[in-house]
Every structure is written in structure tokens, then in C-alpha cells.
Amino acid sequence: MKSSELIKKLKNSPQEQKVQIVNVANEDYSISYVGKVYHEPPRTFLQGASNAGRYSTIQQLLNRLQEIDATVPFDADIATGDDWDFQFIEEIKQTEEAVLLKLSEPVFG
């Protein structure tokens, strides 16, 4: 998923709502909060964290993505993992508790 698409979708959700990452590659479908957001060309990476923190709400994540987007001269892919073994954000699902960012299978998995 491109950063512009994720930003557009997040803007349409309640800004105070929690946002979490769902890793479908794990047998237990692990769910984590967004702990770190950084850009390494050609992707912007979201890293999971076990506890709610700096980017645990939609507004916090949206602010960070827009900050990165303002300095990146192209529409970056949103991913998680390492630059050589990563997963893309495949789907966004709205629940009563949170907005879930569902990950794809690992590229090299």
C-alpha cells in the first residue's frame, strides 16, 4: 500500500482510535502497536511494539506519516520488517476497538 492511500484511509477514521498491526504470517496472527515509523527509500517502515506508545492512535500515526510524506519526493510503499525481508500493509480493517493494518506474507518468506 502506498503512503498516500494509507493517509487518505486514516483521515476517514476517528482520530483518537487505536491503530494496530496484524501479522498474518505468524500462526497466532500477532497484533502489535506501531512503535516506530521511519523512511528508508523506497519504503516507509512501521515497526511493531508490544505496548501502546508514540504512534498508538490514528492521529499520532497520521501526523508522523504526513511529516515523512512532506519530505519524500515520491509516494513510498508502506511496509514492516527489514529492507531486504519485508511485508507490505495489505489491508485496513476497522473494528470497534481499533483500526487494524493487516500485513502481507513476507516477501522472502
Short mmCIF file of N, CA, C and O in Angstrom, two decimals:
data_model
loop_
_atom_site.label_atom_id
_atom_site.label_comp_id
_atom_site.label_asym_id
_atom_site.label_seq_id
_atom_site.Cartn_x
_atom_site.Cartn_y
_atom_site.Cartn_z
N MET A 1 0.84 -1.17 0.00
CA MET A 1 0.00 0.00 0.00
C MET A 1 0.89 1.24 0.00
O MET A 1 1.90 1.28 0.70
N LYS A 2 0.53 2.21 -0.78
CA LYS A 2 1.27 3.47 -0.86
C LYS A 2 0.93 4.37 0.32
O LYS A 2 -0.16 4.29 0.88
N SER A 3 1.87 5.23 0.69
CA SER A 3 1.65 6.12 1.84
C SER A 3 0.45 7.04 1.60
O SER A 3 -0.33 7.28 2.52
N SER A 4 0.26 7.52 0.38
CA SER A 4 -0.87 8.40 0.10
C SER A 4 -2.21 7.69 0.33
O SER A 4 -3.15 8.29 0.85
N GLU A 5 -2.28 6.42 -0.03
CA GLU A 5 -3.50 5.64 0.16
C GLU A 5 -3.77 5.41 1.65
O GLU A 5 -4.90 5.54 2.12
N LEU A 6 -2.72 5.07 2.41
CA LEU A 6 -2.89 4.86 3.85
C LEU A 6 -3.30 6.15 4.54
O LEU A 6 -4.22 6.15 5.36
N ILE A 7 -2.66 7.26 4.19
CA ILE A 7 -3.01 8.56 4.79
C ILE A 7 -4.47 8.89 4.50
O ILE A 7 -5.21 9.30 5.40
N LYS A 8 -4.90 8.71 3.27
CA LYS A 8 -6.29 9.00 2.89
C LYS A 8 -7.27 8.17 3.70
O LYS A 8 -8.28 8.66 4.20
N LYS A 9 -6.97 6.87 3.86
CA LYS A 9 -7.87 5.99 4.61
C LYS A 9 -7.87 6.33 6.10
O LYS A 9 -8.92 6.26 6.75
N LEU A 10 -6.72 6.67 6.65
CA LEU A 10 -6.65 7.01 8.08
C LEU A 10 -7.39 8.31 8.39
O LEU A 10 -7.96 8.46 9.46
N LYS A 11 -7.40 9.24 7.44
CA LYS A 11 -8.11 10.51 7.65
C LYS A 11 -9.61 10.30 7.81
O LYS A 11 -10.29 11.12 8.41
N ASN A 12 -10.14 9.19 7.28
CA ASN A 12 -11.57 8.91 7.35
C ASN A 12 -11.98 8.13 8.59
O ASN A 12 -13.14 7.75 8.72
N SER A 13 -11.04 7.87 9.49
CA SER A 13 -11.32 7.13 10.72
C SER A 13 -11.26 8.08 11.91
O SER A 13 -10.60 9.11 11.84
N PRO A 14 -11.94 7.72 13.02
CA PRO A 14 -11.87 8.56 14.22
C PRO A 14 -10.42 8.71 14.69
O PRO A 14 -9.74 7.72 14.93
N GLN A 15 -9.95 9.94 14.79
CA GLN A 15 -8.54 10.22 15.03
C GLN A 15 -8.02 9.73 16.39
O GLN A 15 -6.83 9.47 16.54
N GLU A 16 -8.89 9.58 17.36
CA GLU A 16 -8.46 9.12 18.69
C GLU A 16 -8.45 7.61 18.82
O GLU A 16 -7.98 7.05 19.80
N GLN A 17 -8.92 6.91 17.79
CA GLN A 17 -8.99 5.46 17.82
C GLN A 17 -7.59 4.84 17.76
O GLN A 17 -6.67 5.39 17.15
N LYS A 18 -7.44 3.69 18.40
CA LYS A 18 -6.16 2.97 18.38
C LYS A 18 -5.89 2.44 16.98
O LYS A 18 -6.80 2.16 16.21
N VAL A 19 -4.61 2.28 16.67
CA VAL A 19 -4.19 1.67 15.42
C VAL A 19 -3.20 0.57 15.76
O VAL A 19 -2.33 0.74 16.60
N GLN A 20 -3.38 -0.61 15.13
CA GLN A 20 -2.53 -1.76 15.42
C GLN A 20 -2.15 -2.48 14.14
O GLN A 20 -2.81 -2.36 13.12
N ILE A 21 -1.05 -3.24 14.23
CA ILE A 21 -0.55 -4.03 13.10
C ILE A 21 -0.90 -5.49 13.34
O ILE A 21 -0.67 -6.02 14.43
N VAL A 22 -1.46 -6.14 12.33
CA VAL A 22 -1.80 -7.56 12.41
C VAL A 22 -0.87 -8.33 11.48
O VAL A 22 -0.86 -8.09 10.27
N ASN A 23 -0.11 -9.24 12.06
CA ASN A 23 0.83 -10.04 11.27
C ASN A 23 0.22 -11.41 10.99
O ASN A 23 0.17 -12.26 11.85
N VAL A 24 -0.24 -11.60 9.76
CA VAL A 24 -0.89 -12.86 9.39
C VAL A 24 0.12 -13.98 9.10
O VAL A 24 -0.25 -15.13 8.98
N ALA A 25 1.40 -13.63 9.00
CA ALA A 25 2.42 -14.64 8.74
C ALA A 25 2.66 -15.52 9.97
O ALA A 25 3.09 -16.65 9.86
N ASN A 26 2.38 -14.97 11.14
CA ASN A 26 2.50 -15.76 12.37
C ASN A 26 1.27 -16.62 12.55
O ASN A 26 0.16 -16.19 12.24
N GLU A 27 1.44 -17.82 13.06
CA GLU A 27 0.30 -18.72 13.26
C GLU A 27 -0.75 -18.13 14.18
O GLU A 27 -1.93 -18.38 14.04
N ASP A 28 -0.31 -17.33 15.13
CA ASP A 28 -1.24 -16.78 16.12
C ASP A 28 -1.82 -15.42 15.70
O ASP A 28 -2.53 -14.79 16.46
N TYR A 29 -1.52 -14.99 14.46
CA TYR A 29 -1.99 -13.68 14.00
C TYR A 29 -1.67 -12.60 15.02
O TYR A 29 -2.55 -11.94 15.55
N SER A 30 -0.40 -12.42 15.32
CA SER A 30 0.00 -11.48 16.36
C SER A 30 -0.43 -10.05 16.03
O SER A 30 -0.43 -9.63 14.87
N ILE A 31 -0.82 -9.34 17.06
CA ILE A 31 -1.26 -7.95 16.94
C ILE A 31 -0.34 -7.10 17.79
O ILE A 31 -0.07 -7.42 18.95
N SER A 32 0.17 -6.03 17.21
CA SER A 32 1.05 -5.13 17.95
C SER A 32 0.68 -3.68 17.66
O SER A 32 -0.04 -3.38 16.71
N TYR A 33 1.18 -2.81 18.50
CA TYR A 33 1.02 -1.37 18.27
C TYR A 33 2.11 -0.90 17.32
O TYR A 33 3.06 -1.63 17.05
N VAL A 34 2.00 0.31 16.82
CA VAL A 34 3.05 0.88 15.98
C VAL A 34 4.05 1.55 16.92
O VAL A 34 3.71 2.49 17.63
N GLY A 35 5.27 1.04 16.92
CA GLY A 35 6.28 1.56 17.83
C GLY A 35 7.24 2.54 17.20
O GLY A 35 7.75 3.43 17.86
N LYS A 36 7.49 2.39 15.90
CA LYS A 36 8.45 3.26 15.22
C LYS A 36 8.01 3.43 13.77
O LYS A 36 7.50 2.49 13.16
N VAL A 37 8.19 4.63 13.24
CA VAL A 37 7.86 4.92 11.84
C VAL A 37 9.04 5.68 11.25
O VAL A 37 9.41 6.73 11.76
N TYR A 38 9.65 5.12 10.20
CA TYR A 38 10.79 5.78 9.57
C TYR A 38 10.81 5.49 8.07
O TYR A 38 10.16 4.56 7.60
N HIS A 39 11.58 6.29 7.35
CA HIS A 39 11.65 6.14 5.90
C HIS A 39 13.05 5.71 5.49
O HIS A 39 14.04 6.34 5.87
N GLU A 40 13.13 4.63 4.74
CA GLU A 40 14.35 4.19 4.08
C GLU A 40 13.96 3.88 2.65
O GLU A 40 13.23 2.92 2.41
N PRO A 41 14.41 4.71 1.70
CA PRO A 41 13.98 4.54 0.32
C PRO A 41 14.11 3.10 -0.15
O PRO A 41 15.10 2.46 0.18
N PRO A 42 13.14 2.60 -0.87
CA PRO A 42 11.95 3.28 -1.40
C PRO A 42 10.71 3.09 -0.54
O PRO A 42 9.60 3.31 -1.00
N ARG A 43 10.88 2.67 0.73
CA ARG A 43 9.72 2.36 1.57
C ARG A 43 9.70 3.19 2.85
O ARG A 43 10.73 3.64 3.33
N THR A 44 8.51 3.33 3.41
CA THR A 44 8.34 3.86 4.76
C THR A 44 7.96 2.67 5.63
O THR A 44 7.06 1.91 5.29
N PHE A 45 8.68 2.48 6.72
CA PHE A 45 8.51 1.31 7.57
C PHE A 45 7.75 1.63 8.86
O PHE A 45 8.00 2.64 9.49
N LEU A 46 6.84 0.74 9.21
CA LEU A 46 6.15 0.76 10.50
C LEU A 46 6.68 -0.43 11.28
O LEU A 46 6.62 -1.55 10.79
N GLN A 47 7.21 -0.21 12.47
CA GLN A 47 7.73 -1.30 13.29
C GLN A 47 6.79 -1.53 14.47
O GLN A 47 6.37 -0.57 15.12
N GLY A 48 6.49 -2.77 14.74
CA GLY A 48 5.58 -3.12 15.82
C GLY A 48 6.20 -2.97 17.19
O GLY A 48 7.42 -3.03 17.35
N ALA A 49 5.34 -2.77 18.18
CA ALA A 49 5.75 -2.68 19.58
C ALA A 49 4.71 -3.40 20.43
O ALA A 49 3.53 -3.43 20.08
N SER A 50 5.15 -3.97 21.53
CA SER A 50 4.22 -4.72 22.38
C SER A 50 3.30 -3.81 23.19
O SER A 50 2.20 -4.21 23.55
N ASN A 51 3.73 -2.59 23.47
CA ASN A 51 2.92 -1.66 24.26
C ASN A 51 2.51 -0.45 23.44
O ASN A 51 3.23 -0.04 22.53
N ALA A 52 1.38 0.12 23.81
CA ALA A 52 0.94 1.36 23.18
C ALA A 52 1.98 2.43 23.48
O ALA A 52 2.56 2.45 24.55
N GLY A 53 2.22 3.30 22.52
CA GLY A 53 3.25 4.31 22.73
C GLY A 53 3.07 5.50 21.83
O GLY A 53 1.97 6.00 21.66
N ARG A 54 4.16 5.88 21.21
CA ARG A 54 4.24 7.10 20.44
C ARG A 54 3.26 7.19 19.28
O ARG A 54 2.79 8.27 18.93
N TYR A 55 2.95 6.07 18.64
CA TYR A 55 2.06 6.07 17.47
C TYR A 55 0.87 5.14 17.67
O TYR A 55 0.46 4.44 16.76
N SER A 56 0.30 5.14 18.85
CA SER A 56 -0.77 4.18 19.16
C SER A 56 -2.15 4.64 18.71
O SER A 56 -3.08 3.84 18.66
N THR A 57 -2.31 5.90 18.35
CA THR A 57 -3.61 6.37 17.83
C THR A 57 -3.47 6.75 16.36
O THR A 57 -2.37 7.01 15.87
N ILE A 58 -4.60 6.82 15.70
CA ILE A 58 -4.60 7.19 14.29
C ILE A 58 -3.99 8.58 14.10
O ILE A 58 -3.18 8.79 13.20
N GLN A 59 -4.35 9.52 14.95
CA GLN A 59 -3.84 10.89 14.82
C GLN A 59 -2.31 10.93 14.95
O GLN A 59 -1.64 11.60 14.17
N GLN A 60 -1.76 10.19 15.90
CA GLN A 60 -0.31 10.16 16.09
C GLN A 60 0.38 9.56 14.87
O GLN A 60 1.39 10.08 14.39
N LEU A 61 -0.14 8.45 14.37
CA LEU A 61 0.43 7.81 13.19
C LEU A 61 0.28 8.69 11.96
O LEU A 61 1.22 8.86 11.18
N LEU A 62 -0.88 9.27 11.80
CA LEU A 62 -1.15 10.15 10.66
C LEU A 62 -0.20 11.34 10.65
O LEU A 62 0.36 11.70 9.60
N ASN A 63 0.02 11.96 11.81
CA ASN A 63 0.95 13.09 11.90
C ASN A 63 2.34 12.69 11.43
O ASN A 63 2.99 13.42 10.68
N ARG A 64 2.81 11.53 11.87
CA ARG A 64 4.15 11.06 11.50
C ARG A 64 4.22 10.74 10.00
O ARG A 64 5.20 11.10 9.34
N LEU A 65 3.22 10.07 9.47
CA LEU A 65 3.22 9.75 8.04
C LEU A 65 3.19 11.01 7.19
O LEU A 65 3.88 11.09 6.16
N GLN A 66 2.44 12.00 7.59
CA GLN A 66 2.37 13.25 6.84
C GLN A 66 3.70 14.01 6.92
O GLN A 66 4.12 14.63 5.96
N GLU A 67 4.36 13.92 8.07
CA GLU A 67 5.68 14.54 8.24
C GLU A 67 6.69 13.92 7.27
O GLU A 67 7.45 14.62 6.60
N ILE A 68 6.70 12.59 7.20
CA ILE A 68 7.59 11.89 6.27
C ILE A 68 7.20 12.21 4.83
O ILE A 68 8.07 12.51 3.99
N ASP A 69 5.92 12.15 4.53
CA ASP A 69 5.41 12.37 3.18
C ASP A 69 5.80 13.75 2.65
O ASP A 69 6.04 13.91 1.46
N ALA A 70 5.88 14.74 3.55
CA ALA A 70 6.23 16.10 3.14
C ALA A 70 7.69 16.20 2.70
O ALA A 70 8.05 17.12 1.95
N THR A 71 8.54 15.28 3.15
CA THR A 71 9.96 15.36 2.82
C THR A 71 10.40 14.34 1.77
O THR A 71 11.51 14.41 1.27
N VAL A 72 9.52 13.37 1.45
CA VAL A 72 9.85 12.32 0.49
C VAL A 72 9.30 12.72 -0.87
O VAL A 72 8.11 12.98 -0.99
N PRO A 73 10.16 12.75 -1.90
CA PRO A 73 9.72 13.25 -3.21
C PRO A 73 8.92 12.25 -4.05
O PRO A 73 8.70 12.48 -5.22
N PHE A 74 8.48 11.14 -3.46
CA PHE A 74 7.68 10.16 -4.19
C PHE A 74 6.73 9.47 -3.22
O PHE A 74 6.87 9.61 -2.01
N ASP A 75 5.78 8.75 -3.75
CA ASP A 75 4.77 8.07 -2.94
C ASP A 75 5.35 6.72 -2.49
O ASP A 75 5.36 5.75 -3.24
N ALA A 76 5.83 6.66 -1.26
CA ALA A 76 6.53 5.47 -0.75
C ALA A 76 5.56 4.34 -0.45
O ALA A 76 4.40 4.57 -0.11
N ASP A 77 6.06 3.12 -0.58
CA ASP A 77 5.32 1.94 -0.14
C ASP A 77 5.41 1.85 1.37
O ASP A 77 6.45 2.13 1.95
N ILE A 78 4.31 1.45 2.02
CA ILE A 78 4.30 1.24 3.46
C ILE A 78 4.57 -0.23 3.71
O ILE A 78 3.92 -1.10 3.14
N ALA A 79 5.55 -0.51 4.58
CA ALA A 79 5.95 -1.89 4.85
C ALA A 79 6.36 -2.03 6.31
O ALA A 79 6.38 -1.06 7.06
N THR A 80 6.68 -3.26 6.70
CA THR A 80 7.26 -3.52 8.01
C THR A 80 8.33 -4.59 7.81
O THR A 80 8.35 -5.28 6.78
N GLY A 81 9.23 -4.71 8.75
CA GLY A 81 10.31 -5.67 8.64
C GLY A 81 11.62 -4.99 8.30
O GLY A 81 11.86 -3.85 8.70
N ASP A 82 12.48 -5.69 7.57
CA ASP A 82 13.78 -5.15 7.15
C ASP A 82 13.71 -4.73 5.69
O ASP A 82 12.80 -5.11 4.97
N ASP A 83 14.72 -3.99 5.25
CA ASP A 83 14.72 -3.54 3.86
C ASP A 83 14.87 -4.69 2.87
O ASP A 83 14.50 -4.57 1.72
N TRP A 84 15.34 -5.85 3.29
CA TRP A 84 15.51 -7.00 2.39
C TRP A 84 14.46 -8.09 2.62
O TRP A 84 14.26 -8.94 1.78
N ASP A 85 13.79 -8.10 3.76
CA ASP A 85 12.76 -9.10 4.07
C ASP A 85 11.60 -8.38 4.74
O ASP A 85 11.58 -8.23 5.95
N PHE A 86 10.69 -7.91 3.95
CA PHE A 86 9.64 -7.04 4.47
C PHE A 86 8.26 -7.57 4.14
O PHE A 86 8.10 -8.51 3.36
N GLN A 87 7.25 -6.94 4.76
CA GLN A 87 5.85 -7.23 4.50
C GLN A 87 5.16 -5.90 4.21
O GLN A 87 5.42 -4.91 4.89
N PHE A 88 4.29 -5.91 3.22
CA PHE A 88 3.52 -4.71 2.90
C PHE A 88 2.26 -4.65 3.75
O PHE A 88 1.75 -5.67 4.19
N ILE A 89 1.73 -3.44 3.93
CA ILE A 89 0.40 -3.27 4.51
C ILE A 89 -0.56 -3.67 3.39
O ILE A 89 -0.58 -3.05 2.33
N GLU A 90 -1.32 -4.71 3.61
CA GLU A 90 -2.17 -5.28 2.57
C GLU A 90 -3.62 -4.81 2.66
O GLU A 90 -4.31 -4.68 1.66
N GLU A 91 -4.08 -4.58 3.89
CA GLU A 91 -5.49 -4.27 4.09
C GLU A 91 -5.66 -3.44 5.36
O GLU A 91 -4.87 -3.56 6.29
N ILE A 92 -6.68 -2.63 5.39
CA ILE A 92 -7.04 -1.87 6.59
C ILE A 92 -8.42 -2.33 7.01
O ILE A 92 -9.35 -2.33 6.20
N LYS A 93 -8.53 -2.73 8.27
CA LYS A 93 -9.81 -3.22 8.78
C LYS A 93 -10.22 -2.40 10.00
O LYS A 93 -9.43 -2.21 10.91
N GLN A 94 -11.44 -1.92 9.99
CA GLN A 94 -11.98 -1.14 11.10
C GLN A 94 -12.74 -2.06 12.05
O GLN A 94 -13.60 -2.82 11.62
N THR A 95 -12.39 -2.04 13.34
CA THR A 95 -13.14 -2.76 14.36
C THR A 95 -13.62 -1.74 15.38
O THR A 95 -13.27 -0.56 15.30
N GLU A 96 -14.38 -2.19 16.36
CA GLU A 96 -14.83 -1.27 17.41
C GLU A 96 -13.67 -0.77 18.25
O GLU A 96 -13.67 0.36 18.71
N GLU A 97 -12.66 -1.63 18.45
CA GLU A 97 -11.54 -1.28 19.32
C GLU A 97 -10.42 -0.52 18.62
O GLU A 97 -9.76 0.31 19.22
N ALA A 98 -10.18 -0.84 17.34
CA ALA A 98 -9.01 -0.27 16.66
C ALA A 98 -9.13 -0.37 15.15
O ALA A 98 -9.95 -1.10 14.62
N VAL A 99 -8.25 0.37 14.48
CA VAL A 99 -8.03 0.19 13.05
C VAL A 99 -6.87 -0.76 12.94
O VAL A 99 -5.80 -0.55 13.51
N LEU A 100 -7.07 -1.86 12.21
CA LEU A 100 -6.05 -2.89 12.07
C LEU A 100 -5.39 -2.80 10.70
O LEU A 100 -6.08 -2.78 9.69
N LEU A 101 -4.06 -2.71 10.69
CA LEU A 101 -3.28 -2.71 9.46
C LEU A 101 -2.78 -4.12 9.25
O LEU A 101 -1.90 -4.60 9.96
N LYS A 102 -3.37 -4.82 8.30
CA LYS A 102 -3.06 -6.22 8.06
C LYS A 102 -1.87 -6.34 7.12
O LYS A 102 -1.84 -5.73 6.05
N LEU A 103 -0.88 -7.15 7.52
CA LEU A 103 0.34 -7.32 6.75
C LEU A 103 0.21 -8.46 5.75
O LEU A 103 -0.50 -9.43 5.99
N SER A 104 0.98 -8.36 4.67
CA SER A 104 1.05 -9.44 3.69
C SER A 104 1.99 -10.53 4.21
O SER A 104 2.64 -10.37 5.24
N GLU A 105 2.08 -11.61 3.47
CA GLU A 105 3.10 -12.62 3.74
C GLU A 105 4.47 -11.97 3.48
O GLU A 105 4.57 -11.05 2.66
N PRO A 106 5.53 -12.43 4.15
CA PRO A 106 6.86 -11.86 3.89
C PRO A 106 7.29 -12.04 2.43
O PRO A 106 6.96 -13.04 1.81
N VAL A 107 7.99 -11.07 1.91
CA VAL A 107 8.45 -11.11 0.53
C VAL A 107 9.35 -12.32 0.28
O VAL A 107 9.21 -13.00 -0.72
N PHE A 108 10.27 -12.60 1.22
CA PHE A 108 11.16 -13.74 1.07
C PHE A 108 10.74 -14.93 1.90
O PHE A 108 11.47 -15.90 1.98
N GLY A 109 9.59 -14.84 2.57
CA GLY A 109 9.12 -15.90 3.47
C GLY A 109 8.91 -17.18 2.79
O GLY A 109 8.91 -18.25 3.26
#
